[in-house]
XYZ file of C-alpha atoms in Angstrom:
219
model
C -45.282 -16.816 7.624
C -48.040 -17.410 5.274
C -46.863 -21.210 4.567
C -49.001 -22.610 7.772
C -52.170 -20.986 6.822
C -51.749 -21.767 3.231
C -51.347 -25.525 4.368
C -54.522 -25.188 6.310
C -56.317 -23.923 3.272
C -54.804 -26.636 0.921
C -55.688 -29.634 3.575
C -59.026 -28.537 4.172
C -60.053 -29.024 0.546
C -60.374 -32.969 0.887
C -61.285 -34.054 -2.988
C -58.659 -33.634 -6.003
C -61.022 -31.614 -8.278
C -61.390 -29.065 -5.296
C -57.806 -28.479 -5.589
C -57.413 -28.404 -8.906
C -60.201 -25.862 -8.851
C -58.060 -23.904 -6.256
C -55.090 -24.387 -8.506
C -57.028 -23.332 -11.478
C -58.455 -19.736 -9.850
C -55.025 -18.610 -9.298
C -53.722 -19.400 -12.998
C -56.538 -17.072 -14.448
C -56.331 -14.275 -11.896
C -52.343 -14.238 -11.865
C -51.493 -15.573 -15.380
C -54.216 -14.716 -18.160
C -53.631 -11.063 -18.150
C -49.946 -10.907 -19.369
C -51.071 -12.942 -22.354
C -54.600 -11.139 -22.893
C -53.476 -7.377 -21.766
C -50.679 -7.339 -24.949
C -53.189 -6.971 -27.382
C -54.249 -3.577 -28.795
C -56.181 -2.345 -31.436
C -55.354 1.197 -32.942
C -52.725 1.516 -30.502
C -55.732 1.138 -27.895
C -54.428 -1.356 -25.357
C -57.044 -3.784 -24.352
C -56.880 -4.772 -20.580
C -59.127 -7.751 -20.876
C -58.409 -9.454 -17.672
C -57.429 -7.052 -14.404
C -53.736 -7.368 -13.334
C -54.363 -6.626 -9.667
C -53.551 -9.993 -8.330
C -50.897 -11.234 -10.438
C -48.332 -10.538 -7.577
C -49.634 -13.471 -5.693
C -48.392 -15.799 -7.962
C -46.184 -17.468 -5.477
C -49.239 -18.956 -4.067
C -49.966 -20.541 -7.541
C -46.612 -22.478 -7.485
C -46.812 -23.691 -3.601
C -50.062 -24.829 -4.131
C -48.964 -26.470 -7.428
C -45.736 -28.173 -5.199
C -48.531 -29.453 -2.935
C -50.483 -31.138 -5.273
C -47.602 -32.821 -7.325
C -46.296 -34.168 -3.974
C -49.515 -35.805 -2.992
C -51.008 -36.976 -6.436
C -47.584 -37.180 -8.540
C -49.166 -36.520 -11.516
C -47.687 -37.712 -15.412
C -45.723 -40.020 -13.687
C -45.194 -42.497 -16.325
C -45.244 -39.844 -19.448
C -42.151 -38.235 -19.345
C -41.890 -38.427 -23.387
C -44.946 -36.569 -23.685
C -43.777 -33.926 -21.043
C -40.362 -33.302 -22.562
C -41.709 -32.885 -25.991
C -44.550 -30.512 -24.526
C -41.851 -28.484 -22.644
C -39.783 -28.121 -25.964
C -42.860 -26.926 -27.994
C -43.796 -24.303 -25.374
C -40.199 -23.006 -25.295
C -40.294 -22.209 -28.963
C -43.800 -20.463 -28.973
C -42.852 -18.540 -25.956
C -39.446 -17.567 -27.612
C -41.314 -17.069 -31.088
C -43.661 -14.848 -29.463
C -41.293 -12.725 -27.724
C -38.889 -12.669 -31.007
C -41.769 -11.308 -32.791
C -43.254 -8.523 -30.394
C -39.641 -7.153 -30.094
C -39.547 -7.270 -34.375
C -43.163 -5.192 -34.374
C -42.078 -2.583 -31.753
C -38.485 -2.336 -33.196
C -37.132 -2.722 -29.915
C -34.620 -4.660 -28.241
C -35.807 -8.048 -26.323
C -38.392 -7.065 -23.675
C -38.748 -9.549 -20.763
C -41.793 -8.102 -20.053
C -43.664 -8.912 -23.056
C -45.337 -12.100 -21.549
C -45.116 -10.838 -18.043
C -42.814 -12.366 -15.369
C -43.139 -15.850 -13.436
C -46.884 -15.379 -13.307
C -47.512 -15.889 -17.302
C -49.495 -18.886 -18.244
C -46.683 -19.866 -20.456
C -44.118 -19.399 -17.894
C -45.775 -21.415 -15.195
C -46.321 -24.285 -17.761
C -42.759 -24.442 -18.647
C -41.818 -24.414 -15.034
C -44.193 -27.069 -14.055
C -43.360 -29.204 -16.984
C -39.577 -28.560 -16.401
C -39.812 -29.609 -12.747
C -42.221 -32.973 -13.382
C -39.604 -34.089 -15.985
C -36.766 -34.001 -13.493
C -37.776 -34.140 -9.775
C -38.352 -37.857 -9.460
C -34.901 -38.647 -11.305
C -32.874 -41.606 -9.484
C -29.116 -40.359 -9.340
C -26.950 -43.259 -8.419
C -23.740 -40.776 -7.628
C -24.073 -40.573 -3.970
C -22.283 -37.188 -3.651
C -24.206 -35.392 -6.661
C -27.698 -36.847 -5.236
C -26.440 -35.212 -1.561
C -25.907 -31.841 -3.124
C -28.828 -31.749 -5.233
C -31.002 -32.933 -2.295
C -29.294 -29.741 0.026
C -30.280 -27.382 -2.569
C -33.680 -28.816 -2.832
C -34.427 -28.948 0.730
C -33.170 -25.364 1.038
C -34.515 -23.769 -2.249
C -37.133 -21.623 -0.477
C -34.338 -20.186 1.676
C -31.982 -19.586 -1.551
C -35.105 -17.909 -3.219
C -35.492 -15.636 -0.493
C -31.782 -14.987 -0.134
C -30.876 -14.421 -3.675
C -32.559 -10.718 -3.345
C -29.972 -9.822 -1.401
C -27.025 -12.047 -3.336
C -28.555 -10.345 -6.652
C -28.251 -6.601 -4.888
C -24.449 -7.700 -4.062
C -23.228 -9.370 -7.407
C -25.196 -6.954 -9.511
C -23.916 -3.771 -7.577
C -20.458 -4.949 -8.192
C -20.837 -5.732 -11.916
C -22.919 -2.635 -12.608
C -19.644 -0.841 -11.725
C -17.179 -2.695 -14.287
C -19.958 -2.836 -17.215
C -21.090 0.155 -18.811
C -23.650 -1.419 -21.350
C -26.177 -3.904 -21.020
C -25.828 -5.408 -23.569
C -22.239 -6.653 -22.361
C -24.030 -8.295 -19.382
C -24.675 -11.089 -22.173
C -20.783 -11.751 -21.873
C -21.339 -12.270 -18.049
C -24.483 -13.902 -17.693
C -23.309 -17.409 -16.777
C -20.982 -15.908 -14.106
C -23.499 -13.154 -13.000
C -26.237 -15.985 -12.192
C -23.693 -18.579 -11.057
C -22.082 -15.876 -8.407
C -25.364 -14.498 -7.034
C -26.790 -18.462 -6.701
C -23.833 -19.770 -5.098
C -24.256 -16.809 -2.708
C -27.561 -17.338 -1.662
C -26.527 -20.873 -1.432
C -24.129 -20.171 1.148
C -26.488 -17.693 3.032
C -28.852 -20.469 3.092
C -26.882 -23.090 4.556
C -25.485 -20.863 7.149
C -29.080 -20.154 8.053
C -29.718 -23.815 8.265
C -26.928 -24.394 10.770
C -27.632 -21.795 13.225
C -31.014 -22.809 13.069
C -30.330 -26.481 13.918
C -27.956 -24.808 16.422
C -30.551 -23.262 18.349
C -33.268 -26.013 17.969
C -30.149 -28.682 19.416
C -29.386 -26.356 22.002
C -33.370 -25.823 23.056
C -33.846 -29.743 23.097
C -30.885 -30.136 25.516
C -32.189 -27.378 27.969
C -35.531 -29.037 27.807
C -34.494 -32.354 28.367
C -32.393 -30.563 31.573
């Protein structure tokens, strides 16, 4: 619902520098607190950056997507992006492991925050830049991936429903959280597939309504 207004905001910025400032600002107010707020001295947590704004991180990803579509950055630097992607994945994995060891606890997914953390944002952007313009020769695979890409927003929104359905079922047959590791691939695949089906159905309904509306108007 907010996308039309976000588009007005983005397109009103005429210079590349202004758009980078917008993205940088969002990165600071949504992505810095997970990194800085884990610092503590004498068991006193230092909340250096407020985390009030972290939940608007989807705006950050949206504007980054707009920027990539418009300027296509790092188009000829695939090797550099792959190396940087591997390095950042290693750093995030190492930090998460060390944090768990220091606190004598199991893996903590909240250590570096969620999708808003700067490291996660950087890894996500790099992964996208490496693969988004790959030329796929196989028409069937190209068609499948193109439709998934086209419906990615709907899949993301419907995943809330599919997660509820899938996890509710598996919670009845799995008693120990650690056992989820044995079912991880199955659970994720089922949830994604269900969300994709919902998105396809929604897409067909919208196309049918649009087609019917067009026919009524022509008559």
